[in-house]
């Protein structure tokens, strides 16, 4: 089975609530533990700037969301967990993609159209309150996704159009410059219900009806006490249908526990007792995570280290790909070999990069890659057998090879390679061979 790369972003503008936990955090962490999946989760803080101009809030929310994911069991060793703004390759790709995206495509984005419609209804200018950032939102999101060649993107329904746009944008790029980008697919978790909030509408920051995930115990209890119920008295049978309290319980409980509460509803449990049961059930799941969360919030430097390590890991994928894409679009070094050729002319033989294999005094086999001027681009580690060195050289020359992974394995740690320069050289070799 081939590895599936799954990627999703979380915009840090608020405090995580039970709806985020049940709808996004918990299923994503469970999915990240499945075999054959490589997960990328990130804090979309560039996206946050589109909706929020309160710097303190963005920083606080980034802290709270990072702490929530880690406290909820995300394993940063297993997944790649990072902050969007730590990856400079993303805004660079955002620009390249913007240049292959029709303005008309962006005119059709739901979020933008909704604002335009709102303005029309209010008799305002069509683009009132529309920043260029809001308009470009789908392009930045495409950059997030395409940067890591994600296959699957788990999102809410409201985001499906953005994934379709990312596919369109990737197709345009590939059409113009060759098959560099992977077309992603949206995944909507059918089994994950949206949680109702205190007033019975969808739990959402915009309705101000949320129950934050990591409230202190007594606060959590007070908040649960505020869930809207009907006016049936103790002893009167209650409806589970349409009961926000019941639905929230169900999202946390096992089947037998839910069946027991259903029974209690039929037997006329008081709303007070039902709320107590809900509080106990949620607290049972949340209490251990709450301790971890509070410890993390108290030590932001630890989370920062974790995010920095995540960014370094993410960039091991992003840096070589951006090098490849820069070359593809013509943002190239002015090395002798890349001086403009007339269309039919092949690069001069002497200008081509070369691979060389040789044996060192220690008996190990090595190879190196030099550019047309003899500049060293790759100095390999030692291999026990000449065949192994030859295979490593061959693997690098397969079109579309995963350069990051190959370089990480092949390069002598003492002589780091510049992935962009290597990508340039390999591209030249390939072009020369294809004639
Ligand atoms: N726009 C997403 C949201 O509001 C967050 C996001 C940003 C995202 N970049 C992404 C989600 C890339 C998936 C993939 O929920």
Short mmCIF file of C-alpha atoms and ligand atoms in Angstrom, two decimals:
data_model
loop_
_atom_site.label_atom_id
_atom_site.label_comp_id
_atom_site.label_asym_id
_atom_site.label_seq_id
_atom_site.Cartn_x
_atom_site.Cartn_y
_atom_site.Cartn_z
CA UNK A 1 0.00 0.00 0.00
CA UNK A 2 1.34 3.43 -0.84
CA UNK A 3 1.55 6.04 1.88
CA UNK A 4 -1.34 8.48 1.95
CA UNK A 5 -0.41 11.98 2.92
CA UNK A 6 -3.13 13.72 4.94
CA UNK A 7 -2.94 17.43 5.71
CA UNK A 8 -5.14 19.91 7.49
CA UNK A 9 -4.88 23.43 8.89
CA UNK A 10 -6.44 25.07 11.93
CA UNK A 11 -6.87 28.84 11.94
CA UNK A 12 -5.80 30.26 15.30
CA UNK A 13 -8.38 32.92 16.08
CA UNK A 14 -10.18 31.48 19.09
CA UNK A 15 -10.21 29.15 22.08
CA UNK A 16 -10.81 25.45 21.30
CA UNK A 17 -14.25 24.23 22.36
CA UNK A 18 -15.98 20.87 22.67
CA UNK A 19 -17.24 21.14 19.08
CA UNK A 20 -13.67 21.55 17.75
CA UNK A 21 -12.54 18.62 19.85
CA UNK A 22 -15.27 16.22 18.74
CA UNK A 23 -15.42 17.44 15.13
CA UNK A 24 -11.75 17.95 14.32
CA UNK A 25 -9.10 17.27 16.98
CA UNK A 26 -10.20 13.84 18.16
CA UNK A 27 -10.85 12.32 14.70
CA UNK A 28 -7.63 13.80 13.28
CA UNK A 29 -5.53 12.36 16.08
CA UNK A 30 -7.19 8.96 15.68
CA UNK A 31 -6.55 9.08 11.92
CA UNK A 32 -2.89 10.02 12.46
CA UNK A 33 -2.36 6.74 14.29
CA UNK A 34 -3.50 4.57 11.40
CA UNK A 35 -0.86 2.67 9.46
CA UNK A 36 0.05 3.88 6.00
CA UNK A 37 -0.83 7.50 6.80
CA UNK A 38 1.58 10.39 6.97
CA UNK A 39 -0.11 13.37 8.65
CA UNK A 40 0.64 17.07 8.41
CA UNK A 41 -1.21 19.34 10.85
CA UNK A 42 -0.50 23.02 11.06
CA UNK A 43 -1.58 26.28 12.62
CA UNK A 44 -2.77 28.49 9.75
CA UNK A 45 -1.67 31.77 11.28
CA UNK A 46 -1.31 33.60 7.95
CA UNK A 47 -4.98 32.77 7.41
CA UNK A 48 -5.76 34.13 10.86
CA UNK A 49 -4.53 37.57 9.76
CA UNK A 50 -7.36 37.68 7.23
CA UNK A 51 -10.03 37.51 9.92
CA UNK A 52 -8.34 38.97 12.97
CA UNK A 53 -6.35 42.16 13.54
CA UNK A 54 -5.73 41.57 17.23
CA UNK A 55 -2.08 40.44 17.59
CA UNK A 56 -2.44 39.31 21.21
CA UNK A 57 -5.39 37.15 20.30
CA UNK A 58 -3.54 35.44 17.46
CA UNK A 59 -0.61 34.64 19.70
CA UNK A 60 -2.83 33.43 22.53
CA UNK A 61 -4.94 31.30 20.22
CA UNK A 62 -1.84 29.78 18.63
CA UNK A 63 -0.64 28.80 22.09
CA UNK A 64 -4.03 27.39 23.12
CA UNK A 65 -4.54 25.40 19.94
CA UNK A 66 -1.02 23.99 19.92
CA UNK A 67 -1.44 22.99 23.58
CA UNK A 68 -4.85 21.46 22.84
CA UNK A 69 -3.58 19.22 20.06
CA UNK A 70 -0.61 18.01 22.05
CA UNK A 71 -2.61 17.52 25.26
CA UNK A 72 -5.25 15.61 23.28
CA UNK A 73 -2.67 13.04 22.26
CA UNK A 74 -1.10 14.26 19.03
CA UNK A 75 2.34 12.67 18.75
CA UNK A 76 4.70 15.25 17.22
CA UNK A 77 7.23 12.49 16.52
CA UNK A 78 4.77 10.62 14.40
CA UNK A 79 3.12 13.51 12.57
CA UNK A 80 4.48 16.78 11.20
CA UNK A 81 3.03 19.53 13.39
CA UNK A 82 4.04 23.09 12.52
CA UNK A 83 3.07 26.72 12.24
CA UNK A 84 2.39 28.02 8.73
CA UNK A 85 4.38 31.24 9.25
CA UNK A 86 7.53 29.23 10.07
CA UNK A 87 7.59 27.90 6.50
CA UNK A 88 8.77 30.68 4.14
CA UNK A 89 8.28 28.35 1.18
CA UNK A 90 4.50 28.66 1.63
CA UNK A 91 4.20 32.38 0.84
CA UNK A 92 6.64 31.86 -2.00
CA UNK A 93 4.45 29.14 -3.46
CA UNK A 94 1.42 31.32 -2.79
CA UNK A 95 2.88 33.85 -5.22
CA UNK A 96 3.71 31.29 -7.90
CA UNK A 97 0.20 29.86 -7.67
CA UNK A 98 -1.38 33.31 -7.71
CA UNK A 99 0.25 33.79 -11.10
CA UNK A 100 -1.52 30.74 -12.57
CA UNK A 101 -4.90 31.39 -10.91
CA UNK A 102 -7.61 33.17 -12.85
CA UNK A 103 -9.16 36.10 -11.05
CA UNK A 104 -12.47 34.71 -12.27
CA UNK A 105 -11.93 31.53 -10.28
CA UNK A 106 -11.48 33.56 -7.10
CA UNK A 107 -14.55 35.67 -7.92
CA UNK A 108 -16.55 32.47 -7.48
CA UNK A 109 -15.26 31.63 -3.97
CA UNK A 110 -18.15 31.33 -1.51
CA UNK A 111 -16.52 33.38 1.24
CA UNK A 112 -15.81 36.26 -1.13
CA UNK A 113 -19.22 36.05 -2.81
CA UNK A 114 -20.96 36.06 0.55
CA UNK A 115 -19.31 39.38 1.41
CA UNK A 116 -20.20 40.83 -1.99
CA UNK A 117 -23.84 39.74 -1.55
CA UNK A 118 -23.91 41.22 1.92
CA UNK A 119 -22.59 44.50 0.55
CA UNK A 120 -25.22 44.50 -2.20
CA UNK A 121 -27.98 43.94 0.36
CA UNK A 122 -26.63 46.83 2.43
CA UNK A 123 -26.35 49.08 -0.61
CA UNK A 124 -22.56 49.31 -0.18
CA UNK A 125 -19.76 49.08 -2.75
CA UNK A 126 -19.44 45.44 -3.95
CA UNK A 127 -15.92 45.08 -2.53
CA UNK A 128 -16.46 46.96 0.71
CA UNK A 129 -14.62 45.19 3.55
CA UNK A 130 -12.93 42.80 1.13
CA UNK A 131 -9.16 42.77 1.59
CA UNK A 132 -6.86 41.38 -1.07
CA UNK A 133 -5.99 38.77 1.58
CA UNK A 134 -9.59 37.59 1.78
CA UNK A 135 -9.77 37.44 -1.98
CA UNK A 136 -6.53 35.41 -2.15
CA UNK A 137 -7.54 33.10 0.70
CA UNK A 138 -8.10 30.09 -1.60
CA UNK A 139 -4.67 30.53 -3.21
CA UNK A 140 -2.88 30.57 0.14
CA UNK A 141 -4.83 27.48 1.13
CA UNK A 142 -3.81 25.80 -2.13
CA UNK A 143 -0.18 26.65 -1.32
CA UNK A 144 -0.57 25.02 2.13
CA UNK A 145 -1.82 21.83 0.55
CA UNK A 146 0.29 21.60 -2.62
CA UNK A 147 3.51 22.44 -0.75
CA UNK A 148 3.37 19.00 0.88
CA UNK A 149 1.85 17.02 -1.99
CA UNK A 150 -1.10 16.06 0.23
CA UNK A 151 -3.47 13.44 -1.16
CA UNK A 152 -6.29 13.91 1.34
CA UNK A 153 -7.50 17.01 3.13
CA UNK A 154 -10.05 16.45 5.91
CA UNK A 155 -12.22 19.56 6.18
CA UNK A 156 -15.69 20.76 7.04
CA UNK A 157 -18.26 21.14 4.27
CA UNK A 158 -17.69 24.87 4.06
CA UNK A 159 -14.11 24.22 2.91
CA UNK A 160 -14.79 21.72 0.12
CA UNK A 161 -14.85 24.39 -2.54
CA UNK A 162 -11.38 25.51 -1.46
CA UNK A 163 -10.00 22.01 -2.02
CA UNK A 164 -11.58 21.94 -5.47
CA UNK A 165 -9.89 25.25 -6.21
CA UNK A 166 -6.57 23.82 -5.02
CA UNK A 167 -7.04 21.02 -7.57
CA UNK A 168 -7.81 23.53 -10.33
CA UNK A 169 -4.80 25.62 -9.42
CA UNK A 170 -2.51 22.56 -9.30
CA UNK A 171 -3.79 21.47 -12.72
CA UNK A 172 -3.09 24.88 -14.21
CA UNK A 173 0.42 24.84 -12.81
CA UNK A 174 1.12 21.30 -14.03
CA UNK A 175 -0.29 22.10 -17.43
CA UNK A 176 2.09 25.03 -17.83
CA UNK A 177 5.21 23.68 -16.15
CA UNK A 178 4.99 19.87 -15.99
CA UNK A 179 3.67 17.37 -13.47
CA UNK A 180 5.11 18.80 -10.28
CA UNK A 181 2.05 19.07 -8.03
CA UNK A 182 -0.30 16.44 -6.62
CA UNK A 183 -4.05 17.04 -6.98
CA UNK A 184 -5.60 16.80 -3.50
CA UNK A 185 -9.00 15.42 -2.53
CA UNK A 186 -11.31 16.67 0.22
CA UNK A 187 -12.40 14.18 2.87
CA UNK A 188 -15.55 14.92 4.79
CA UNK A 189 -15.89 12.72 7.82
CA UNK A 190 -19.45 11.46 7.52
CA UNK A 191 -19.42 9.87 10.97
CA UNK A 192 -18.44 13.07 12.77
CA UNK A 193 -21.52 14.97 13.84
CA UNK A 194 -21.39 18.69 14.38
CA UNK A 195 -22.00 19.37 18.03
CA UNK A 196 -24.85 21.63 19.13
CA UNK A 197 -23.96 24.51 21.40
CA UNK A 198 -25.63 25.92 24.52
CA UNK A 199 -28.58 27.28 22.52
CA UNK A 200 -29.03 24.18 20.31
CA UNK A 201 -27.55 25.78 17.18
CA UNK A 202 -24.21 24.46 15.88
CA UNK A 203 -21.52 25.07 18.51
CA UNK A 204 -19.55 27.95 17.08
CA UNK A 205 -17.58 30.94 18.21
CA UNK A 206 -19.70 33.11 15.92
CA UNK A 207 -22.89 32.20 17.84
CA UNK A 208 -21.18 32.69 21.20
CA UNK A 209 -22.70 29.38 22.36
CA UNK A 210 -19.57 27.32 22.98
CA UNK A 211 -18.27 25.26 25.85
CA UNK A 212 -14.47 25.71 25.89
CA UNK A 213 -12.68 22.37 26.06
CA UNK A 214 -10.31 23.14 28.91
CA UNK A 215 -12.29 25.08 31.47
CA UNK A 216 -11.49 24.51 35.13
CA UNK A 217 -13.81 21.79 36.51
CA UNK A 218 -16.28 24.04 38.30
CA UNK A 219 -16.44 26.41 35.33
CA UNK A 220 -17.18 23.46 33.04
CA UNK A 221 -19.99 22.43 35.34
CA UNK A 222 -21.44 25.93 35.39
CA UNK A 223 -21.28 26.17 31.62
CA UNK A 224 -23.00 22.82 31.14
CA UNK A 225 -25.70 24.08 33.50
CA UNK A 226 -26.40 26.74 30.87
CA UNK A 227 -27.41 24.30 28.10
CA UNK A 228 -30.90 25.13 26.87
CA UNK A 229 -33.56 22.52 27.75
CA UNK A 230 -37.35 22.49 27.56
CA UNK A 231 -39.58 23.09 30.54
CA UNK A 232 -40.51 19.49 31.36
CA UNK A 233 -40.57 18.87 35.10
CA UNK A 234 -38.71 16.06 36.92
CA UNK A 235 -40.66 12.83 36.46
CA UNK A 236 -41.98 13.80 33.05
CA UNK A 237 -40.52 11.77 30.14
CA UNK A 238 -38.07 13.78 28.01
CA UNK A 239 -37.38 13.76 24.26
CA UNK A 240 -33.87 12.80 23.16
CA UNK A 241 -34.67 14.06 19.68
CA UNK A 242 -33.52 17.68 19.42
CA UNK A 243 -31.99 17.65 22.89
CA UNK A 244 -28.59 19.40 22.70
CA UNK A 245 -27.68 17.89 26.05
CA UNK A 246 -28.32 14.38 24.74
CA UNK A 247 -26.37 14.96 21.54
CA UNK A 248 -23.35 16.28 23.38
CA UNK A 249 -23.49 13.30 25.73
CA UNK A 250 -23.64 10.94 22.78
CA UNK A 251 -20.49 12.46 21.27
CA UNK A 252 -18.52 11.46 24.37
CA UNK A 253 -20.20 8.28 25.56
CA UNK A 254 -20.01 4.63 24.54
CA UNK A 255 -23.15 3.03 23.11
CA UNK A 256 -24.26 1.42 26.36
CA UNK A 257 -23.89 4.71 28.24
CA UNK A 258 -25.97 6.48 25.61
CA UNK A 259 -28.62 3.75 25.83
CA UNK A 260 -28.74 4.22 29.61
CA UNK A 261 -29.28 7.97 29.27
CA UNK A 262 -31.99 7.39 26.65
CA UNK A 263 -33.71 5.13 29.18
CA UNK A 264 -33.35 7.77 31.91
CA UNK A 265 -34.92 10.36 29.57
CA UNK A 266 -37.90 8.05 29.04
CA UNK A 267 -38.19 7.55 32.79
CA UNK A 268 -38.30 11.28 33.46
CA UNK A 269 -34.79 12.13 34.73
CA UNK A 270 -34.68 15.77 35.89
CA UNK A 271 -32.74 18.21 33.69
CA UNK A 272 -30.49 18.93 36.66
CA UNK A 273 -29.56 15.27 37.01
CA UNK A 274 -29.07 14.90 33.26
CA UNK A 275 -26.69 17.86 33.27
CA UNK A 276 -24.77 16.31 36.15
CA UNK A 277 -24.39 13.09 34.13
CA UNK A 278 -23.18 15.03 31.12
CA UNK A 279 -20.69 16.96 33.23
CA UNK A 280 -19.30 13.77 34.75
CA UNK A 281 -18.99 12.06 31.39
CA UNK A 282 -17.15 14.95 29.76
CA UNK A 283 -14.95 15.54 32.76
CA UNK A 284 -13.93 11.86 32.76
CA UNK A 285 -12.52 12.23 29.23
CA UNK A 286 -11.16 15.74 29.61
CA UNK A 287 -9.61 15.71 33.10
CA UNK A 288 -6.34 13.91 32.24
CA UNK A 289 -5.88 16.03 29.13
CA UNK A 290 -6.64 19.17 31.14
CA UNK A 291 -3.65 18.54 33.38
CA UNK A 292 -1.40 18.14 30.34
CA UNK A 293 -2.92 21.27 28.77
CA UNK A 294 -2.33 23.40 31.84
CA UNK A 295 1.28 22.21 32.08
CA UNK A 296 1.86 23.15 28.42
CA UNK A 297 0.22 26.56 28.74
CA UNK A 298 2.43 27.24 31.74
CA UNK A 299 5.56 26.47 29.64
CA UNK A 300 5.11 28.12 26.24
CA UNK A 301 8.83 27.70 25.47
CA UNK A 302 8.35 23.93 25.37
CA UNK A 303 5.60 24.26 22.79
CA UNK A 304 7.72 26.71 20.85
CA UNK A 305 10.56 24.16 20.67
CA UNK A 306 8.12 21.57 19.50
CA UNK A 307 6.81 23.85 16.75
CA UNK A 308 10.35 24.73 15.68
CA UNK A 309 11.23 21.06 15.40
CA UNK A 310 8.02 20.56 13.42
CA UNK A 311 8.93 23.41 11.07
CA UNK A 312 12.39 21.94 10.44
CA UNK A 313 10.76 18.61 9.62
CA UNK A 314 8.19 20.24 7.32
CA UNK A 315 10.87 22.21 5.51
CA UNK A 316 12.74 19.01 4.68
CA UNK A 317 9.83 18.47 2.26
CA UNK A 318 9.11 22.09 1.36
CA UNK A 319 12.63 23.33 0.57
CA UNK A 320 13.46 20.81 -2.17
CA UNK A 321 10.01 21.15 -3.73
CA UNK A 322 10.23 24.93 -3.89
CA UNK A 323 13.68 24.52 -5.48
CA UNK A 324 12.17 22.24 -8.08
CA UNK A 325 9.30 24.67 -8.72
CA UNK A 326 11.57 27.70 -8.93
CA UNK A 327 13.50 25.88 -11.59
CA UNK A 328 10.34 24.82 -13.37
CA UNK A 329 8.98 28.35 -13.67
CA UNK A 330 12.36 29.83 -14.66
CA UNK A 331 13.55 31.37 -11.40
CA UNK A 332 16.97 29.89 -12.03
CA UNK A 333 20.55 30.57 -11.21
CA UNK A 334 22.64 32.12 -13.91
CA UNK A 335 25.13 29.26 -13.97
CA UNK A 336 27.02 28.82 -17.24
CA UNK A 337 24.90 25.80 -18.10
CA UNK A 338 21.66 27.72 -17.80
CA UNK A 339 22.57 30.55 -20.12
CA UNK A 340 19.70 30.82 -22.62
CA UNK A 341 19.98 28.31 -25.43
CA UNK A 342 18.29 28.72 -28.75
CA UNK A 343 15.38 26.35 -28.77
CA UNK A 344 16.87 23.41 -30.68
CA UNK A 345 20.37 23.73 -29.32
CA UNK A 346 21.37 21.16 -26.74
CA UNK A 347 23.45 22.35 -23.83
CA UNK A 348 27.13 21.97 -24.63
CA UNK A 349 28.51 18.66 -23.40
CA UNK A 350 31.06 20.28 -21.16
CA UNK A 351 28.39 22.34 -19.45
CA UNK A 352 26.46 19.34 -18.14
CA UNK A 353 26.61 18.28 -14.53
CA UNK A 354 28.27 14.92 -13.92
CA UNK A 355 27.99 12.06 -11.48
CA UNK A 356 31.20 10.28 -10.50
CA UNK A 357 31.63 7.13 -8.47
CA UNK A 358 34.86 6.28 -6.71
CA UNK A 359 36.40 4.32 -3.88
CA UNK A 360 37.92 5.87 -0.79
CA UNK A 361 40.92 4.70 1.18
CA UNK A 362 38.57 3.21 3.77
CA UNK A 363 37.29 0.78 1.14
CA UNK A 364 33.84 2.36 0.95
CA UNK A 365 32.17 3.46 -2.28
CA UNK A 366 31.09 7.07 -2.75
CA UNK A 367 29.70 9.26 -5.46
CA UNK A 368 29.61 12.94 -6.14
CA UNK A 369 27.61 15.25 -8.35
CA UNK A 370 29.34 18.28 -9.86
CA UNK A 371 27.85 21.03 -11.95
CA UNK A 372 29.15 21.94 -15.41
CA UNK A 373 31.90 24.03 -13.92
CA UNK A 374 33.10 21.33 -11.58
CA UNK A 375 31.44 22.83 -8.52
CA UNK A 376 30.62 20.11 -5.96
CA UNK A 377 26.85 19.71 -5.48
CA UNK A 378 26.57 16.37 -3.70
CA UNK A 379 29.18 14.53 -1.72
CA UNK A 380 27.71 11.16 -0.83
CA UNK A 381 28.20 9.07 2.26
CA UNK A 382 30.06 5.78 1.98
CA UNK A 383 28.38 2.63 0.67
CA UNK A 384 29.64 -0.88 1.32
CA UNK A 385 29.12 -2.03 -2.27
CA UNK A 386 29.54 -0.23 -5.61
CA UNK A 387 26.03 -1.32 -6.58
CA UNK A 388 24.53 0.53 -3.66
CA UNK A 389 26.25 3.76 -4.64
CA UNK A 390 25.12 3.26 -8.24
CA UNK A 391 21.53 2.70 -7.15
CA UNK A 392 21.57 5.85 -5.05
CA UNK A 393 22.80 7.84 -8.08
CA UNK A 394 20.15 6.29 -10.31
CA UNK A 395 17.37 7.00 -7.80
CA UNK A 396 18.25 10.70 -7.83
CA UNK A 397 17.83 10.82 -11.60
CA UNK A 398 14.31 9.37 -11.72
CA UNK A 399 11.99 12.20 -12.83
CA UNK A 400 9.77 13.37 -9.99
CA UNK A 401 11.89 11.56 -7.36
CA UNK A 402 11.44 12.64 -3.75
CA UNK A 403 14.66 14.64 -3.54
CA UNK A 404 14.32 15.42 0.16
CA UNK A 405 14.17 11.82 1.19
CA UNK A 406 16.91 10.76 -1.21
CA UNK A 407 19.27 13.54 -0.20
CA UNK A 408 18.62 12.93 3.49
CA UNK A 409 19.80 9.37 2.96
CA UNK A 410 22.61 9.85 0.48
CA UNK A 411 24.44 13.01 1.48
CA UNK A 412 27.52 13.00 3.66
CA UNK A 413 26.38 14.95 6.74
CA UNK A 414 29.64 16.86 6.84
CA UNK A 415 29.07 18.30 3.34
CA UNK A 416 25.41 19.43 3.15
CA UNK A 417 23.87 19.73 -0.31
CA UNK A 418 21.86 22.70 -1.54
CA UNK A 419 18.63 21.05 -2.72
CA UNK A 420 17.78 23.91 -5.09
CA UNK A 421 21.14 23.64 -6.84
CA UNK A 422 20.81 19.84 -7.02
CA UNK A 423 17.31 20.14 -8.48
CA UNK A 424 18.66 22.55 -11.10
CA UNK A 425 21.45 20.17 -12.06
CA UNK A 426 19.20 17.11 -12.27
CA UNK A 427 16.75 19.03 -14.40
CA UNK A 428 19.56 19.93 -16.80
CA UNK A 429 20.73 16.32 -17.05
CA UNK A 430 17.21 15.17 -17.74
CA UNK A 431 16.63 17.84 -20.39
CA UNK A 432 19.89 16.92 -22.10
CA UNK A 433 18.92 13.26 -22.17
CA UNK A 434 15.50 13.94 -23.57
CA UNK A 435 17.28 16.01 -26.21
N1 LIG B 1 -9.36 27.50 5.82
C1 LIG B 1 -9.36 26.45 6.82
C2 LIG B 1 -10.49 26.72 7.82
O1 LIG B 1 -10.87 27.85 8.02
C3 LIG B 1 -8.03 26.37 7.53
C4 LIG B 1 -6.97 26.03 6.57
C5 LIG B 1 -5.97 26.85 6.10
C6 LIG B 1 -6.79 24.78 5.94
N2 LIG B 1 -5.19 26.17 5.24
C7 LIG B 1 -5.66 24.90 5.10
C8 LIG B 1 -7.50 23.55 5.99
C9 LIG B 1 -5.22 23.83 4.32
C10 LIG B 1 -7.05 22.51 5.21
C11 LIG B 1 -5.92 22.64 4.38
O2 LIG B 1 -10.95 25.77 8.42
#
